[in-house]
mmCIF file of C-alpha atoms and ligand atoms in Angstrom:
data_model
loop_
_atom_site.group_PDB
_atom_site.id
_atom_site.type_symbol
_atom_site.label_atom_id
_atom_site.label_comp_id
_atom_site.label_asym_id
_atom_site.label_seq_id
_atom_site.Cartn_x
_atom_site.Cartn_y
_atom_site.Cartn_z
ATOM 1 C CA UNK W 109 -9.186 7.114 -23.891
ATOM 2 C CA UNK W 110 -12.451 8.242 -22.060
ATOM 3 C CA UNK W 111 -11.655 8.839 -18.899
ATOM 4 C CA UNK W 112 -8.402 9.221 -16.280
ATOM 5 C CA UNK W 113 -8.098 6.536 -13.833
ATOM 6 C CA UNK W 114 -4.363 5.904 -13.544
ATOM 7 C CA UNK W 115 -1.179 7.461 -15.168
ATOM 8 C CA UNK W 116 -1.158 3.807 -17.412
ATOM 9 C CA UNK W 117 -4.175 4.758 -19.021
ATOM 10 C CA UNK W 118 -2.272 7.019 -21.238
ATOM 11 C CA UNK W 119 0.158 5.880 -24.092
ATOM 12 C CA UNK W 120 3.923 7.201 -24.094
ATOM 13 C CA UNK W 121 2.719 9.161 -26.990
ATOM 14 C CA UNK W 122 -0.059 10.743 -25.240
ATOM 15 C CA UNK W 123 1.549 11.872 -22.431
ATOM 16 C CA UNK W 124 4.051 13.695 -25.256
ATOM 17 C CA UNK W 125 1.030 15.037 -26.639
ATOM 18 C CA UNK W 126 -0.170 16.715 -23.543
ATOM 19 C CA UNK W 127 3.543 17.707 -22.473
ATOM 20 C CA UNK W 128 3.109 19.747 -26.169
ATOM 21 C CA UNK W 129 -0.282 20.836 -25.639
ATOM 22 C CA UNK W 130 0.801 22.669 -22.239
ATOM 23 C CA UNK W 131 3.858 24.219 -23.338
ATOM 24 C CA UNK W 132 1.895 25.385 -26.616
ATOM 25 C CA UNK W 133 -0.654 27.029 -24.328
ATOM 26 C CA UNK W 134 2.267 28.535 -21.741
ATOM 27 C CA UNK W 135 3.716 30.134 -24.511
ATOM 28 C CA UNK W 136 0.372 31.633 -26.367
ATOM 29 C CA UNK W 137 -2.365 31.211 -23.746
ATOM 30 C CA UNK W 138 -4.792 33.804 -26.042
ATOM 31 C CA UNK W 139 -5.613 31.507 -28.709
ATOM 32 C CA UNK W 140 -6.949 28.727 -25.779
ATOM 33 C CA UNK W 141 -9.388 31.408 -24.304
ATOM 34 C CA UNK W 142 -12.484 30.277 -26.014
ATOM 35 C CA UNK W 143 -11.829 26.376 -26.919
ATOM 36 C CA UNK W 144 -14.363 25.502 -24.176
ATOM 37 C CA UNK W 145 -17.018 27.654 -24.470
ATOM 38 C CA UNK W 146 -20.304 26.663 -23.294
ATOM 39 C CA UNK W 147 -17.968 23.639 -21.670
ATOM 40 C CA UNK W 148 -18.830 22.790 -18.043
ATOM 41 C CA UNK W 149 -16.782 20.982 -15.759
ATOM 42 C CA UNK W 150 -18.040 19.167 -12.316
ATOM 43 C CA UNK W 151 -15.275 18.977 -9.403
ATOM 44 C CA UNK W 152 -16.348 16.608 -6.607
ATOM 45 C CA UNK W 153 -14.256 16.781 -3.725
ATOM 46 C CA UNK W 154 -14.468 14.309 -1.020
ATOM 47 C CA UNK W 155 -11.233 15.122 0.453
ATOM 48 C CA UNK W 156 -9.755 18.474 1.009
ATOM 49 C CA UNK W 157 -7.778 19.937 -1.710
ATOM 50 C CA UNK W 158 -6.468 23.433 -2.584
ATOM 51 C CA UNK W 159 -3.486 22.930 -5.631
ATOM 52 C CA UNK W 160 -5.675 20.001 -7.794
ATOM 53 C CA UNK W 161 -9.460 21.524 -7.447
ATOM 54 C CA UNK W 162 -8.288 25.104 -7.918
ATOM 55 C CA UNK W 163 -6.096 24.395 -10.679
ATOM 56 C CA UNK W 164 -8.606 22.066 -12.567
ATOM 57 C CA UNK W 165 -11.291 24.691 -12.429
ATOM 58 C CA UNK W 166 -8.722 27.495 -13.343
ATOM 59 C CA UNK W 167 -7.732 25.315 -15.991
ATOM 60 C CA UNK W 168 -11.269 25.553 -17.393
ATOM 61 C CA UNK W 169 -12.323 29.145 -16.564
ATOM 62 C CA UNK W 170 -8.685 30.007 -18.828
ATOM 63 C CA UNK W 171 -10.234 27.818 -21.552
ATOM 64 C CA UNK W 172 -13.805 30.118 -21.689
ATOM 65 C CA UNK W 173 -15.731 27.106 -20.081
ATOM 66 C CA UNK W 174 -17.690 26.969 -16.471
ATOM 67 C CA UNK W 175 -17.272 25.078 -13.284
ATOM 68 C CA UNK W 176 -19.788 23.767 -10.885
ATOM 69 C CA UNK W 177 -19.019 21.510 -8.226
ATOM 70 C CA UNK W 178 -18.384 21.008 -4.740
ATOM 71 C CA UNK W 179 -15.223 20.965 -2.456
ATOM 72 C CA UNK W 180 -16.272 19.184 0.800
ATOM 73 C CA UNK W 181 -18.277 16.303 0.846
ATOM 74 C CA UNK W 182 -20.728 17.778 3.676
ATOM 75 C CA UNK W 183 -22.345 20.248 1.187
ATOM 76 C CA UNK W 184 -23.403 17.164 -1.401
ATOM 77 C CA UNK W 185 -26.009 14.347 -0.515
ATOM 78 C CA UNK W 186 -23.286 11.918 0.593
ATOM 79 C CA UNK W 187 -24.199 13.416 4.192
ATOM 80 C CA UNK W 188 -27.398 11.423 3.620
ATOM 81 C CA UNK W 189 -25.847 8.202 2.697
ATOM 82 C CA UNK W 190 -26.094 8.691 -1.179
ATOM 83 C CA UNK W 191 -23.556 6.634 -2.929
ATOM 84 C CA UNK W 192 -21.017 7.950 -4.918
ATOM 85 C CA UNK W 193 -21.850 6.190 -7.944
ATOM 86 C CA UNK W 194 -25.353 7.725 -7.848
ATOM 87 C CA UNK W 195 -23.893 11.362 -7.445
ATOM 88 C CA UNK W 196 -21.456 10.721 -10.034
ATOM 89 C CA UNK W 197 -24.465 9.388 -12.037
ATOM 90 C CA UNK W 198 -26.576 12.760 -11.488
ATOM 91 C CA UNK W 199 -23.533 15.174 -12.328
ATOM 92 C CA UNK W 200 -22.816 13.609 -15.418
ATOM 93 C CA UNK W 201 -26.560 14.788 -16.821
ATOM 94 C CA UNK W 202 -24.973 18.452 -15.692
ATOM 95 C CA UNK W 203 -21.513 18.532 -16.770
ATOM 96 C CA UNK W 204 -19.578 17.499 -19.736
ATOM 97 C CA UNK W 205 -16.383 16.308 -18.102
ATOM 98 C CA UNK W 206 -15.898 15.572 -14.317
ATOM 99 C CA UNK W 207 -12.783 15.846 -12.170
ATOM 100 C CA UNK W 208 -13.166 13.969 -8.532
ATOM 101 C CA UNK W 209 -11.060 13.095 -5.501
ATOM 102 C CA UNK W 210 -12.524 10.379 -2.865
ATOM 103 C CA UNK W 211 -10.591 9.280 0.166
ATOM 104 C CA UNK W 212 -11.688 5.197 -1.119
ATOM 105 C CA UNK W 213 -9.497 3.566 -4.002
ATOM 106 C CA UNK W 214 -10.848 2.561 -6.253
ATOM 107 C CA UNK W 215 -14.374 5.176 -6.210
ATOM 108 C CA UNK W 216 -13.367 7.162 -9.483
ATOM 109 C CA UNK W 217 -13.036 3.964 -11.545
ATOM 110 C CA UNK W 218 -16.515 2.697 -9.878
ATOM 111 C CA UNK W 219 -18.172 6.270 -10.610
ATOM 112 C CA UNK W 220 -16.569 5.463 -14.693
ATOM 113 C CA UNK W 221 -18.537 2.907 -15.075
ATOM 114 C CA UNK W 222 -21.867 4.994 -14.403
ATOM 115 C CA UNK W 223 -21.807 7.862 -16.295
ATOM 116 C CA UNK W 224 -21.163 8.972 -19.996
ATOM 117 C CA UNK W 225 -18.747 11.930 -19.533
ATOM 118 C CA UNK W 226 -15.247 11.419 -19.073
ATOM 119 C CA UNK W 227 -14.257 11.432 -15.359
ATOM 120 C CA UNK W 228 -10.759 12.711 -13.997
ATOM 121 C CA UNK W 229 -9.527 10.634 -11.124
ATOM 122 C CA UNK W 230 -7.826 13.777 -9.083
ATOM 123 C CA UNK W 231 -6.565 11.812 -6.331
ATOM 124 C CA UNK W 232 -8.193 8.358 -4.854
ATOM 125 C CA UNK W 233 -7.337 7.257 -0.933
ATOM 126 C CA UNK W 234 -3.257 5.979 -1.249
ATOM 127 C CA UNK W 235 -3.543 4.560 -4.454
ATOM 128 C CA UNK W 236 -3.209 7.506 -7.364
ATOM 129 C CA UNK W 237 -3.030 10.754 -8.700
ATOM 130 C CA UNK W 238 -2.660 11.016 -12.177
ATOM 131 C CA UNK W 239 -3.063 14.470 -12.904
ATOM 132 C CA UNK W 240 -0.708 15.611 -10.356
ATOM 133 C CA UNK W 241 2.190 12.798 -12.278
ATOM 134 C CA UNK W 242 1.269 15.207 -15.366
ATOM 135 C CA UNK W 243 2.560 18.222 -13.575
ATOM 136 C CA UNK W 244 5.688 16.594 -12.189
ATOM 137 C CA UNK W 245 5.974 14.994 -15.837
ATOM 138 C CA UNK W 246 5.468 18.975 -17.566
ATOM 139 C CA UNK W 247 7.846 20.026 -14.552
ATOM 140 C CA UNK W 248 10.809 17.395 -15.429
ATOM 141 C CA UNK W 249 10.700 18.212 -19.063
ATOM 142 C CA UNK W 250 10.680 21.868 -18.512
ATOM 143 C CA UNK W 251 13.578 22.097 -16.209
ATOM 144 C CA UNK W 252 15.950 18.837 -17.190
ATOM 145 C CA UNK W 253 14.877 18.531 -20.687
ATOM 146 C CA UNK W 254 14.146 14.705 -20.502
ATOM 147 C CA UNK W 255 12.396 12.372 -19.027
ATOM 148 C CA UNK W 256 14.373 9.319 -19.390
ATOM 149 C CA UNK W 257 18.109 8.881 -18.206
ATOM 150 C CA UNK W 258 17.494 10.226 -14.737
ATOM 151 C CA UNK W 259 17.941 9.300 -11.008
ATOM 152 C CA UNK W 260 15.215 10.127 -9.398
ATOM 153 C CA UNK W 261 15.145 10.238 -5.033
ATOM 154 C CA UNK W 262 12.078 9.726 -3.515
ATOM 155 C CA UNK W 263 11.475 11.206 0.431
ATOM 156 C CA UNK W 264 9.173 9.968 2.882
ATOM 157 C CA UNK W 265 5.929 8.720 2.764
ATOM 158 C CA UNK W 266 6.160 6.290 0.253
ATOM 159 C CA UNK W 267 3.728 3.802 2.031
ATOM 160 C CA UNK W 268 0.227 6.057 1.405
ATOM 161 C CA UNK W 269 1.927 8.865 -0.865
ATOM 162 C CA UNK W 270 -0.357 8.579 -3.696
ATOM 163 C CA UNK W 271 1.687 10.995 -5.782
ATOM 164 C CA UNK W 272 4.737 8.776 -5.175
ATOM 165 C CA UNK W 273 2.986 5.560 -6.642
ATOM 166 C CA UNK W 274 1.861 7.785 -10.280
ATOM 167 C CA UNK W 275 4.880 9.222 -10.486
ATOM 168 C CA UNK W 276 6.805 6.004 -10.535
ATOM 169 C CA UNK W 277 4.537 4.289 -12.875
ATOM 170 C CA UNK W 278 4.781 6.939 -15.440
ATOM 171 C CA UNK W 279 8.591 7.199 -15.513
ATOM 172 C CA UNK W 280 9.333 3.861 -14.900
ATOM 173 C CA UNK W 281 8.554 3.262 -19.113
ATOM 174 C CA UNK W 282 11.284 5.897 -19.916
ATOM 175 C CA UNK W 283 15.154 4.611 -20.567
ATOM 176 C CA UNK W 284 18.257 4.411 -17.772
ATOM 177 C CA UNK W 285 15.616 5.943 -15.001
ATOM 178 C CA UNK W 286 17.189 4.630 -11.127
ATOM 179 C CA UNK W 287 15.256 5.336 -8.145
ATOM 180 C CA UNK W 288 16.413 5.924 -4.431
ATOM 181 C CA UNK W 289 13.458 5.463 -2.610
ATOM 182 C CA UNK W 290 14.177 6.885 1.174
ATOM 183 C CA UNK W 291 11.652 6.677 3.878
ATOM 184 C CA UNK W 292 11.199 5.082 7.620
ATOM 185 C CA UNK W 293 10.926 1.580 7.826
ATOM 186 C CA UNK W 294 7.272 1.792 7.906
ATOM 187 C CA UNK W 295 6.451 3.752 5.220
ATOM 188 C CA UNK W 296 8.127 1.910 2.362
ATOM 189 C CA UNK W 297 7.031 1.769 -1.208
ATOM 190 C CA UNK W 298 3.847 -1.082 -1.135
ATOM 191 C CA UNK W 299 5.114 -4.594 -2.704
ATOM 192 C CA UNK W 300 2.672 -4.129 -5.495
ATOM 193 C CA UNK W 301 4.140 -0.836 -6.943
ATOM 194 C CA UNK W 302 7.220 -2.658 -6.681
ATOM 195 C CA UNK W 303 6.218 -6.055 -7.936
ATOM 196 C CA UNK W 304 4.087 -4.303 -10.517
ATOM 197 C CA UNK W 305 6.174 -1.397 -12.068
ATOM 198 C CA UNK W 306 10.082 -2.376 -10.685
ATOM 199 C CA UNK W 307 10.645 -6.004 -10.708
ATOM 200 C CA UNK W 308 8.511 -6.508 -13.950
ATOM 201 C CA UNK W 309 11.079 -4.001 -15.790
ATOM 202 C CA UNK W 310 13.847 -4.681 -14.272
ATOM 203 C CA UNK W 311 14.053 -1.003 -12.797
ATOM 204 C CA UNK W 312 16.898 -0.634 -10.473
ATOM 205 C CA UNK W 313 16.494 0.547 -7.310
ATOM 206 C CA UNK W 314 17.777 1.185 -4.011
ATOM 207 C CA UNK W 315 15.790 1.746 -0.755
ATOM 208 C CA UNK W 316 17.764 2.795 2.590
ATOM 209 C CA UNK W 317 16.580 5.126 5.122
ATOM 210 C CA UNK W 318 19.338 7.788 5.007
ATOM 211 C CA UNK W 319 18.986 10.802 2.614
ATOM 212 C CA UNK W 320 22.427 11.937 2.895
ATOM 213 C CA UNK W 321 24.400 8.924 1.739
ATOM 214 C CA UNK W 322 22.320 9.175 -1.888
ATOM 215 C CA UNK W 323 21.597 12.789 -1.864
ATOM 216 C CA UNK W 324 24.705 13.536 -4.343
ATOM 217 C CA UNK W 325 23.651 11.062 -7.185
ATOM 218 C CA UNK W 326 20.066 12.533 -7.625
ATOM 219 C CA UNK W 327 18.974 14.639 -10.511
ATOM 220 C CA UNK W 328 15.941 14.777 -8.732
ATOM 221 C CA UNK W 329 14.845 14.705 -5.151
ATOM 222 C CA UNK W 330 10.958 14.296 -4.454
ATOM 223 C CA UNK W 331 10.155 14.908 -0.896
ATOM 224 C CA UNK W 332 6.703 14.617 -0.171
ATOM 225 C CA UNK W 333 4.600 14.917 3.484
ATOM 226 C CA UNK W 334 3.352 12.242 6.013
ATOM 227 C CA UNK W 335 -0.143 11.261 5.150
ATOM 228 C CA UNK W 336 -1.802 11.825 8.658
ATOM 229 C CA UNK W 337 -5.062 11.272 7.375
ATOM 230 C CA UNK W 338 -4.385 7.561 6.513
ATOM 231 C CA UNK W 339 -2.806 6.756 9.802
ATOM 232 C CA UNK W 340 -4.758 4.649 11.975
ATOM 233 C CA UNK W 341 -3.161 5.821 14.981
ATOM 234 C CA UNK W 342 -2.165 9.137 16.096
ATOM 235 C CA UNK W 343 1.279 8.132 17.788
ATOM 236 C CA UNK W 344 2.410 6.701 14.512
ATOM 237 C CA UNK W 345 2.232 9.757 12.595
ATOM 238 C CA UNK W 346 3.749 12.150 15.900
ATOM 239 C CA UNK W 347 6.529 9.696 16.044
ATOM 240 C CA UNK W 348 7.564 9.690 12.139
ATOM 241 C CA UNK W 349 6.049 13.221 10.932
ATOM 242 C CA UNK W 350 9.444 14.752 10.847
ATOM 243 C CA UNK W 351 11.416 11.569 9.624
ATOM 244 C CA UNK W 352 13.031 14.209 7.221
ATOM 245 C CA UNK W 353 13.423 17.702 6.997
ATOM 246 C CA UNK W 354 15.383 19.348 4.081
ATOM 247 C CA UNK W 355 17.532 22.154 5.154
ATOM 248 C CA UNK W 356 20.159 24.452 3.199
ATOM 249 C CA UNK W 357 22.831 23.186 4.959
ATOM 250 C CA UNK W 358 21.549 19.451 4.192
ATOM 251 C CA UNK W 359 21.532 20.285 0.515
ATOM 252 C CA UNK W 360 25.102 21.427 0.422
ATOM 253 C CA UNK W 361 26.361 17.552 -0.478
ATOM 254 C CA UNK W 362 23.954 17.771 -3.690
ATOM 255 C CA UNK W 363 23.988 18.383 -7.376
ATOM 256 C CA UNK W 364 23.999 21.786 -8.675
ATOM 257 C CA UNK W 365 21.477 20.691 -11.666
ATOM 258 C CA UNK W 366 19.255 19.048 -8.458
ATOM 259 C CA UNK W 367 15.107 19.629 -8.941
ATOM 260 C CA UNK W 368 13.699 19.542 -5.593
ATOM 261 C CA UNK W 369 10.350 18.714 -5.943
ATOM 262 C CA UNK W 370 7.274 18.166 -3.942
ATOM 263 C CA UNK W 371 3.404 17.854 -5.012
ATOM 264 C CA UNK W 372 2.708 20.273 -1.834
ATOM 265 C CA UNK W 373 1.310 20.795 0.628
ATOM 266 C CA UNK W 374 4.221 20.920 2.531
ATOM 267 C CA UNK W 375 4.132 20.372 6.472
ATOM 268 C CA UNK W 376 7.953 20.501 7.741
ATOM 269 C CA UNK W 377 9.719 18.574 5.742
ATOM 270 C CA UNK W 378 11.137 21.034 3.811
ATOM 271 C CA UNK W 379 12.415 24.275 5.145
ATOM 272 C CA UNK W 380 11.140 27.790 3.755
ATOM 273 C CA UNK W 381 14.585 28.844 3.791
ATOM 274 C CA UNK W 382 15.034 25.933 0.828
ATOM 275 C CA UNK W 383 12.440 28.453 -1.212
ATOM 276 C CA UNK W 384 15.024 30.848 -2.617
ATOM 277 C CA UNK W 385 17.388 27.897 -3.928
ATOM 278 C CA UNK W 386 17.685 27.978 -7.549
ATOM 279 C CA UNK W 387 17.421 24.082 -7.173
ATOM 280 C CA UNK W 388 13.717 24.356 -5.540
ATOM 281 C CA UNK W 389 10.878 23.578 -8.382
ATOM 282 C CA UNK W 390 7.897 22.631 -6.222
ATOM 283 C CA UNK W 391 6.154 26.090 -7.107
ATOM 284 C CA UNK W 392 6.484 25.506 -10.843
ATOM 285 C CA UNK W 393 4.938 22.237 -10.617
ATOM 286 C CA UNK W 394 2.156 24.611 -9.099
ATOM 287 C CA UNK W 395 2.068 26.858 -12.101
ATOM 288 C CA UNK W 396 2.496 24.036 -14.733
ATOM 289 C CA UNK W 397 -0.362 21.949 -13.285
ATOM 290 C CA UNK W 398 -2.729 24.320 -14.099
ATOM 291 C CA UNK W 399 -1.699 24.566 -17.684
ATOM 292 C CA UNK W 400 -1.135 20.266 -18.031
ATOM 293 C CA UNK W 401 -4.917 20.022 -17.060
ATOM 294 C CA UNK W 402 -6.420 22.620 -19.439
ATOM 295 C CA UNK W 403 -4.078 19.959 -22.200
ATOM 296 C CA UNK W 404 -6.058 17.075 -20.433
ATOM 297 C CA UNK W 405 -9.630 18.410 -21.022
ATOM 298 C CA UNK W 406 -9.410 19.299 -24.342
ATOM 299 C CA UNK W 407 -7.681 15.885 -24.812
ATOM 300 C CA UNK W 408 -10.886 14.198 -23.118
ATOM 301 C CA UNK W 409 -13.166 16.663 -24.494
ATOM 302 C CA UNK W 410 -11.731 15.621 -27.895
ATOM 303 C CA UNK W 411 -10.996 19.552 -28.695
ATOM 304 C CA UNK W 412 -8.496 20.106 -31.561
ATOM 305 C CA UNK W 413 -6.893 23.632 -31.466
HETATM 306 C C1 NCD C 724 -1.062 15.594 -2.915
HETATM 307 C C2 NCD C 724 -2.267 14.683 -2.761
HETATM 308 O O1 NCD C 724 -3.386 15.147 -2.594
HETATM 309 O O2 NCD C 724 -2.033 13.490 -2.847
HETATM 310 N N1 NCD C 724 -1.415 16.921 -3.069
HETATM 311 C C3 NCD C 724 -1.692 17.384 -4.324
HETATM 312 O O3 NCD C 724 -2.646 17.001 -4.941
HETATM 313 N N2 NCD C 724 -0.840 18.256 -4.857
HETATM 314 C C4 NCD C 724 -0.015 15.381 -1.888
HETATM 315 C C5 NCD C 724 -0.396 15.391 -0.439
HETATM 316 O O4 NCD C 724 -1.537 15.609 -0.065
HETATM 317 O O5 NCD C 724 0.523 15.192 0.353
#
């Protein structure tokens, strides 16, 4: 593998391997210090992003390497109508591995095909976010010990919820996973993740718009925000922003083994008074995707430790 386009570019045994890697370097994080050295890695932002730049250039600043970038398209020569492919092109003669987010699908796999240095897709328009599946992935194992055998509940923008799509693809290969998929009418799970990942293996699943009639089967509940940014109208997004809102009293009917999860950032829809459950995990997928990503560049840095 050369670069990261989409959570199916990695084998079952890969994604093991990286699971490993990270919980090798949460336990001893010394003896990954200087495995980059003299390493640098480009993040181009197009879109705004706190958790997945941060983290990624963490990631390689805890590995002894350097970062160089930018985080808002206005301070790079797209302002003057350069393509992305060419600025992809011209960081690759400056960096040795490249991590970028573009609000177009599709513009990380385009950028691929012009450079020689492996490029990290970190989030593309509503199609996918594979490094942020690797977190929820590390997260999973961590707290239920598995990643197959679980009924997983998905919450409310399932439509553009980029997150939503990677995370399905990558457990939808594991054994007796079930999916609740709960959102407004109009932001349902796209036919083609569900002619593409659900149909084709048989996956069962269950869509309905009410969170409490499901709540109690979940092992896991994923809640994620509306995607105002790929609205193309304004009254939409007012009208369905707070479609659901996750409360302590609305968590009473649930497991006590739940994980609540949520790639961030939140908005509303779940309440801070939810932060103190024992059940709540969306901070640790914080914490673990920094470690999952300093697995992924060694792994496309070809780095054995
Ligand atoms: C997500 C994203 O960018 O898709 N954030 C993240 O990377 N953790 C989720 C979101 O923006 O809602």
């Amino acid at each position: 593998m050369k670069h990261l386009m989409d959570i199916t570019d990695l084998t079952t045994s890969q994604i093991d391997e990286l699971i490993n890697t990270a919980n090798k370097i949460i336990s001893d994080p010394e003896k990954y210090q200087d495995t980059c050295k003299r390493k640098k890695l480009a993040t181009l932002f197009f879109e705004p992003s706190t958790r997945t730049r941060l983290s990624f250039e963490a990631a390689m600043l805890e590995l002894g390497g350097s970062v160089l970038g930018f985080s808002t398209s206005d301070g790079s020569s797209s302002v003057k109508g350069e393509s992305v492919t060419d600025t992809v092109q011209t960081v690759g003669y400056y960096a040795d591995i490249i991590a970028m987010r573009h609000p177009k699908e599709g513009a990380p796999l385009a950028a691929s095909k012009r450079t020689t240095v492996p490029i990290i897709n970190a989030g593309d328009g509503g199609h996918s976010h594979p490094t942020q599946t690797l977190a929820d992935l590390l997260t999973i194992q961590r707290e239920k010990g598995r990643l197959a055998n679980l009924t997983v509940g998905f919450c409310g923008d399932l439509k553009f919820g980029r997150t939503v799509h990677s995370l399905i693809n990558a457990l939808s290969r594991y054994e007796g996973i079930e999916y609740v998929f709960i959102s407004p009418k109009e932001l349902v799970i796209p036919d083609y993740v569900k002619a593409g990942m659900l149909d084709n293996n048989k996956i069962k699943y269950v869509e309905t718009t009410n969170i409490d009639e499901f709540l109690p089967k979940l092992d896991i509940l994923y809640m994620t925000r509306v995607q105002r940014e790929r609205f193309f109208n304004e009254a939409d997004y007012i009208r369905l922003k707070d479609s659901y809102i996750l409360t302590p009293d609305k968590l009473k009917s649930a497991r006590e083994d739940l994980s609540i999860m949520h790639p961030l950032p939140r908005v509303n829809e779940i309440s801070v008074k939810v932060d103190d459950d024992l059940r709540a995990c969306y901070f640790k997928q914080v914490k673990n995707g920094k470690y999952i990503r300093m697995a992924l560049i060694l792994m496309l840095l070809d780095i054995k430790v």
